[in-house]
Amino acid sequence: QLQLQESGPGLVKPSETLSLTCAVSGGSISSSRYYWGWIRQPPGKGLEWIGTIYYSGNTYYNPSLKSRVTISLDTSKNQFSLKLTSVTAADTAVYYCAREDSSTVDYWGQGTLVTVSS
Amino acid sequence: QSALTQPRSVSGSPGQSVTISCTGTSSDVGSYNYVSWYQQHPGKAPKLMIYDVSKRPSGVPDRFSGSKSGNTASLIISGLQGEDEADYYCCSFAGTYNVFGTGTKVTVL
């Protein structure tokens, strides 16, 4: 059974960089079938797709976040990461890592709350 | 990259049917059969309920069904049950990225 687990700081200061990692178990991120990505949900609000990465390293980002987002793979550790620069309070959210199959999110991590505050 | 439009809330009595609409544009819902639906209970991660407009993953009750017409997709819940009370989100492929709907709260009366 595939499992995804997010990790990273729960508190980030404004203007700094948010960094999260997703450890994958029960499956390989080197699979040519799937994409690996991030989705976030501000408290009390809806879901927002952030972006995905393919095993080849190709990345696809939400146009509204593209200038601040980087998603990368670490195949040696079977994990992938998210970096979001120049964060503000509007970036406070639960961040989910996920697996996508033909744009369908079929596996989700449990989510991790990241608060942006000084 | 605007969010797809969903009704804020829908409600129904146990056993009834409810329909949640998801309206996009010709650049997303109208162009691709990659529409999926997710159920989210409070404090939990979303769960896939429908993919590719109308396909059901293994384990999802057949009370849940999906369809699409033009730029609008729909999720139908038949025979509403108490455990169906949750937030529901649609999602569509939009060429190089995905876009989620605004979300709908389903209340079982």
mmCIF file of C-alpha atoms in Angstrom:
data_model
loop_
_atom_site.group_PDB
_atom_site.id
_atom_site.type_symbol
_atom_site.label_atom_id
_atom_site.label_comp_id
_atom_site.label_asym_id
_atom_site.label_seq_id
_atom_site.Cartn_x
_atom_site.Cartn_y
_atom_site.Cartn_z
ATOM 1 C CA GLN A 1 0.000 0.000 0.000
ATOM 2 C CA LEU A 2 1.444 3.338 -1.057
ATOM 3 C CA GLN A 3 2.034 5.834 1.728
ATOM 4 C CA LEU A 4 3.120 9.457 1.558
ATOM 5 C CA GLN A 5 4.359 11.444 4.547
ATOM 6 C CA GLU A 6 5.045 15.169 4.605
ATOM 7 C CA SER A 7 7.708 16.682 6.825
ATOM 8 C CA GLY A 8 9.138 20.127 7.409
ATOM 9 C CA PRO A 9 8.898 23.226 9.607
ATOM 10 C CA GLY A 10 5.446 24.118 10.864
ATOM 11 C CA LEU A 11 6.338 27.796 11.197
ATOM 12 C CA VAL A 12 8.001 29.996 8.573
ATOM 13 C CA LYS A 13 8.723 33.707 8.782
ATOM 14 C CA PRO A 14 7.347 36.133 6.183
ATOM 15 C CA SER A 15 9.616 36.663 3.158
ATOM 16 C CA GLU A 16 11.466 33.403 3.864
ATOM 17 C CA THR A 17 11.324 30.091 1.971
ATOM 18 C CA LEU A 18 8.918 27.296 2.848
ATOM 19 C CA SER A 19 10.514 23.866 2.399
ATOM 20 C CA LEU A 20 8.686 20.546 2.673
ATOM 21 C CA THR A 21 9.617 16.965 1.874
ATOM 22 C CA CYS A 22 7.388 14.012 1.048
ATOM 23 C CA ALA A 23 8.681 10.530 1.810
ATOM 24 C CA VAL A 24 7.138 7.804 -0.312
ATOM 25 C CA SER A 25 6.883 4.179 0.816
ATOM 26 C CA GLY A 26 5.276 1.181 -0.838
ATOM 27 C CA GLY A 27 6.107 2.415 -4.327
ATOM 28 C CA SER A 28 8.866 4.039 -6.373
ATOM 29 C CA ILE A 29 8.878 7.668 -7.456
ATOM 30 C CA SER A 30 10.928 6.524 -10.441
ATOM 31 C CA SER A 31 7.836 4.911 -11.982
ATOM 32 C CA SER A 32 7.146 6.224 -15.467
ATOM 33 C CA ARG A 33 3.398 6.097 -14.912
ATOM 34 C CA TYR A 34 2.922 8.603 -12.130
ATOM 35 C CA TYR A 35 3.438 12.253 -11.261
ATOM 36 C CA TRP A 36 4.246 13.477 -7.765
ATOM 37 C CA GLY A 37 2.960 16.756 -6.491
ATOM 38 C CA TRP A 38 1.725 19.206 -3.909
ATOM 39 C CA ILE A 39 -1.705 20.610 -3.073
ATOM 40 C CA ARG A 40 -2.541 23.085 -0.322
ATOM 41 C CA GLN A 41 -5.600 24.171 1.641
ATOM 42 C CA PRO A 42 -5.713 27.405 3.675
ATOM 43 C CA PRO A 43 -7.603 27.029 6.942
ATOM 44 C CA GLY A 44 -11.352 26.918 6.271
ATOM 45 C CA LYS A 45 -10.872 27.290 2.523
ATOM 46 C CA GLY A 46 -10.684 25.154 -0.605
ATOM 47 C CA LEU A 47 -7.974 23.123 -2.279
ATOM 48 C CA GLU A 48 -5.320 24.681 -4.491
ATOM 49 C CA TRP A 49 -3.143 22.654 -6.853
ATOM 50 C CA ILE A 50 0.499 23.755 -6.586
ATOM 51 C CA GLY A 51 2.352 21.563 -9.054
ATOM 52 C CA THR A 52 3.756 18.182 -10.009
ATOM 53 C CA ILE A 53 6.979 16.528 -11.122
ATOM 54 C CA TYR A 54 7.488 13.548 -13.408
ATOM 55 C CA TYR A 55 10.171 10.900 -12.884
ATOM 56 C CA SER A 56 12.137 12.483 -15.747
ATOM 57 C CA GLY A 57 12.321 15.725 -13.793
ATOM 58 C CA ASN A 58 9.776 17.608 -15.895
ATOM 59 C CA THR A 59 7.764 19.977 -13.742
ATOM 60 C CA TYR A 60 4.326 21.558 -14.095
ATOM 61 C CA TYR A 61 3.224 24.460 -11.903
ATOM 62 C CA ASN A 62 0.121 26.452 -11.112
ATOM 63 C CA PRO A 63 0.559 29.628 -13.192
ATOM 64 C CA SER A 64 -0.354 31.787 -10.202
ATOM 65 C CA LEU A 65 2.505 30.320 -8.118
ATOM 66 C CA LYS A 66 4.998 29.451 -10.830
ATOM 67 C CA SER A 67 7.433 32.293 -10.098
ATOM 68 C CA ARG A 68 7.859 31.152 -6.460
ATOM 69 C CA VAL A 69 7.631 27.345 -6.650
ATOM 70 C CA THR A 70 10.195 24.617 -7.189
ATOM 71 C CA ILE A 71 9.442 20.897 -6.951
ATOM 72 C CA SER A 72 12.304 18.419 -7.081
ATOM 73 C CA LEU A 73 12.940 14.667 -6.834
ATOM 74 C CA ASP A 74 15.445 12.710 -4.769
ATOM 75 C CA THR A 75 15.254 9.209 -6.219
ATOM 76 C CA SER A 76 18.012 7.890 -3.917
ATOM 77 C CA LYS A 77 15.760 8.579 -0.927
ATOM 78 C CA ASN A 78 12.470 7.951 -2.755
ATOM 79 C CA GLN A 79 11.192 11.388 -1.835
ATOM 80 C CA PHE A 80 10.299 14.687 -3.422
ATOM 81 C CA SER A 81 10.309 18.244 -2.163
ATOM 82 C CA LEU A 82 8.568 21.593 -2.381
ATOM 83 C CA LYS A 83 10.140 25.024 -2.062
ATOM 84 C CA LEU A 84 8.007 28.157 -1.994
ATOM 85 C CA THR A 85 9.885 31.434 -1.798
ATOM 86 C CA SER A 86 8.941 34.861 -0.443
ATOM 87 C CA VAL A 87 6.076 33.549 1.648
ATOM 88 C CA THR A 88 3.366 35.723 3.182
ATOM 89 C CA ALA A 89 0.476 35.040 5.547
ATOM 90 C CA ALA A 90 -1.571 34.031 2.487
ATOM 91 C CA ASP A 91 0.645 30.959 2.149
ATOM 92 C CA THR A 92 -0.511 29.634 5.527
ATOM 93 C CA ALA A 93 -2.169 26.315 4.738
ATOM 94 C CA VAL A 94 -2.236 22.578 5.160
ATOM 95 C CA TYR A 95 0.136 21.248 2.527
ATOM 96 C CA TYR A 96 -0.557 17.799 1.063
ATOM 97 C CA CYS A 97 1.818 15.744 -1.001
ATOM 98 C CA ALA A 98 0.167 13.448 -3.502
ATOM 99 C CA ARG A 99 0.497 11.014 -6.371
ATOM 100 C CA GLU A 100 -1.202 11.749 -9.679
ATOM 101 C CA ASP A 101 -2.191 9.323 -12.410
ATOM 102 C CA SER A 102 -3.362 11.104 -15.574
ATOM 103 C CA SER A 103 -4.213 14.228 -13.547
ATOM 104 C CA THR A 104 -6.188 12.191 -10.985
ATOM 105 C CA VAL A 105 -4.901 12.467 -7.426
ATOM 106 C CA ASP A 106 -5.206 8.894 -6.238
ATOM 107 C CA TYR A 107 -3.039 8.987 -3.118
ATOM 108 C CA TRP A 108 -2.711 11.780 -0.569
ATOM 109 C CA GLY A 109 -0.437 12.362 2.390
ATOM 110 C CA GLN A 110 -2.063 13.205 5.703
ATOM 111 C CA GLY A 111 -1.157 16.866 5.292
ATOM 112 C CA THR A 112 1.010 19.215 7.333
ATOM 113 C CA LEU A 113 0.063 22.681 8.573
ATOM 114 C CA VAL A 114 2.517 25.438 7.732
ATOM 115 C CA THR A 115 1.943 28.797 9.367
ATOM 116 C CA VAL A 116 3.618 31.941 8.075
ATOM 117 C CA SER A 117 4.170 34.332 10.948
ATOM 118 C CA SER A 118 6.925 36.368 12.539
ATOM 119 C CA GLN B 1 -6.393 29.702 -13.675
ATOM 120 C CA SER B 2 -9.587 30.610 -11.838
ATOM 121 C CA ALA B 3 -11.126 27.959 -9.640
ATOM 122 C CA LEU B 4 -13.982 25.934 -11.081
ATOM 123 C CA THR B 5 -17.365 27.072 -9.783
ATOM 124 C CA GLN B 6 -19.345 24.865 -7.435
ATOM 125 C CA PRO B 7 -22.427 25.648 -5.314
ATOM 126 C CA ARG B 8 -21.431 26.534 -1.772
ATOM 127 C CA SER B 9 -23.803 23.973 -0.278
ATOM 128 C CA VAL B 10 -26.405 21.340 -1.111
ATOM 129 C CA SER B 11 -28.561 19.291 1.223
ATOM 130 C CA GLY B 12 -30.877 16.327 1.177
ATOM 131 C CA SER B 13 -32.630 13.840 3.401
ATOM 132 C CA PRO B 14 -31.381 10.287 3.808
ATOM 133 C CA GLY B 15 -32.257 8.235 0.757
ATOM 134 C CA GLN B 16 -32.629 11.236 -1.517
ATOM 135 C CA SER B 17 -30.344 12.208 -4.374
ATOM 136 C CA VAL B 18 -28.252 15.345 -4.638
ATOM 137 C CA THR B 19 -26.314 16.761 -7.580
ATOM 138 C CA ILE B 20 -23.224 18.956 -7.323
ATOM 139 C CA SER B 21 -22.295 20.986 -10.375
ATOM 140 C CA CYS B 22 -18.795 22.042 -11.356
ATOM 141 C CA THR B 23 -18.598 24.751 -14.000
ATOM 142 C CA GLY B 24 -15.405 25.549 -15.815
ATOM 143 C CA THR B 25 -14.489 26.809 -19.253
ATOM 144 C CA SER B 26 -13.600 25.508 -22.680
ATOM 145 C CA SER B 27 -9.971 25.520 -21.506
ATOM 146 C CA ASP B 28 -10.467 22.979 -18.774
ATOM 147 C CA VAL B 29 -13.681 20.994 -18.151
ATOM 148 C CA GLY B 30 -14.912 21.549 -21.693
ATOM 149 C CA SER B 31 -11.708 20.316 -23.330
ATOM 150 C CA TYR B 32 -10.658 17.276 -21.330
ATOM 151 C CA ASN B 33 -12.266 14.164 -19.880
ATOM 152 C CA TYR B 34 -9.967 14.436 -16.881
ATOM 153 C CA VAL B 35 -12.466 15.554 -14.265
ATOM 154 C CA SER B 36 -12.208 14.045 -10.810
ATOM 155 C CA TRP B 37 -14.170 14.440 -7.580
ATOM 156 C CA TYR B 38 -12.921 14.298 -3.991
ATOM 157 C CA GLN B 39 -14.701 13.884 -0.667
ATOM 158 C CA GLN B 40 -13.206 15.531 2.405
ATOM 159 C CA HIS B 41 -14.343 15.020 5.984
ATOM 160 C CA PRO B 42 -13.266 17.596 8.599
ATOM 161 C CA GLY B 43 -9.608 17.306 9.518
ATOM 162 C CA LYS B 44 -8.979 14.571 6.972
ATOM 163 C CA ALA B 45 -7.194 14.361 3.650
ATOM 164 C CA PRO B 46 -9.438 14.315 0.564
ATOM 165 C CA LYS B 47 -10.499 10.965 -0.872
ATOM 166 C CA LEU B 48 -10.905 10.200 -4.572
ATOM 167 C CA MET B 49 -14.528 9.389 -5.448
ATOM 168 C CA ILE B 50 -14.745 9.764 -9.251
ATOM 169 C CA TYR B 51 -12.065 10.084 -11.953
ATOM 170 C CA ASP B 52 -12.059 10.571 -15.718
ATOM 171 C CA VAL B 53 -15.540 12.181 -15.434
ATOM 172 C CA SER B 54 -17.477 9.041 -14.541
ATOM 173 C CA LYS B 55 -15.183 6.210 -13.376
ATOM 174 C CA ARG B 56 -15.357 4.942 -9.810
ATOM 175 C CA PRO B 57 -12.261 3.698 -7.951
ATOM 176 C CA SER B 58 -12.469 0.341 -6.263
ATOM 177 C CA GLY B 59 -14.265 0.603 -2.933
ATOM 178 C CA VAL B 60 -16.347 3.682 -3.742
ATOM 179 C CA PRO B 61 -20.079 2.901 -3.493
ATOM 180 C CA ASP B 62 -22.027 2.922 -6.745
ATOM 181 C CA ARG B 63 -24.278 5.570 -5.168
ATOM 182 C CA PHE B 64 -21.654 8.001 -6.453
ATOM 183 C CA SER B 65 -21.668 8.779 -10.160
ATOM 184 C CA GLY B 66 -20.304 11.468 -12.436
ATOM 185 C CA SER B 67 -21.122 13.050 -15.764
ATOM 186 C CA LYS B 68 -20.173 15.985 -17.956
ATOM 187 C CA SER B 69 -21.916 18.199 -20.455
ATOM 188 C CA GLY B 70 -20.030 20.982 -22.171
ATOM 189 C CA ASN B 71 -18.137 23.054 -19.611
ATOM 190 C CA THR B 72 -20.022 21.615 -16.627
ATOM 191 C CA ALA B 73 -19.336 18.385 -14.764
ATOM 192 C CA SER B 74 -21.651 16.902 -12.158
ATOM 193 C CA LEU B 75 -21.391 14.561 -9.205
ATOM 194 C CA ILE B 76 -24.576 12.718 -8.284
ATOM 195 C CA ILE B 77 -25.011 11.067 -4.907
ATOM 196 C CA SER B 78 -27.992 8.713 -4.904
ATOM 197 C CA GLY B 79 -29.503 7.203 -1.782
ATOM 198 C CA LEU B 80 -27.868 9.807 0.457
ATOM 199 C CA GLN B 81 -26.434 8.446 3.709
ATOM 200 C CA GLY B 82 -25.245 10.123 6.867
ATOM 201 C CA GLU B 83 -21.587 9.391 6.158
ATOM 202 C CA ASP B 84 -21.886 11.301 2.863
ATOM 203 C CA GLU B 85 -21.993 14.567 4.811
ATOM 204 C CA ALA B 86 -18.693 16.186 3.842
ATOM 205 C CA ASP B 87 -17.076 18.725 1.543
ATOM 206 C CA TYR B 88 -16.744 17.782 -2.115
ATOM 207 C CA TYR B 89 -14.297 19.198 -4.637
ATOM 208 C CA CYS B 90 -14.099 18.759 -8.386
ATOM 209 C CA CYS B 91 -10.822 18.999 -10.259
ATOM 210 C CA SER B 92 -10.050 19.335 -13.944
ATOM 211 C CA PHE B 93 -6.978 19.145 -16.125
ATOM 212 C CA ALA B 94 -6.368 22.469 -17.860
ATOM 213 C CA GLY B 95 -3.612 21.722 -20.320
ATOM 214 C CA THR B 96 -0.441 21.879 -18.237
ATOM 215 C CA TYR B 97 -1.885 22.086 -14.755
ATOM 216 C CA ASN B 98 -4.890 21.060 -12.675
ATOM 217 C CA VAL B 99 -7.527 23.351 -11.224
ATOM 218 C CA PHE B 100 -9.834 22.572 -8.319
ATOM 219 C CA GLY B 101 -13.391 23.661 -7.752
ATOM 220 C CA THR B 102 -14.462 26.034 -4.998
ATOM 221 C CA GLY B 103 -15.932 23.189 -2.953
ATOM 222 C CA THR B 104 -19.450 22.176 -1.913
ATOM 223 C CA LYS B 105 -20.641 21.262 1.560
ATOM 224 C CA VAL B 106 -23.151 18.411 1.483
ATOM 225 C CA THR B 107 -25.503 18.316 4.468
ATOM 226 C CA VAL B 108 -27.653 15.307 5.270
ATOM 227 C CA LEU B 109 -30.835 16.601 6.892
#
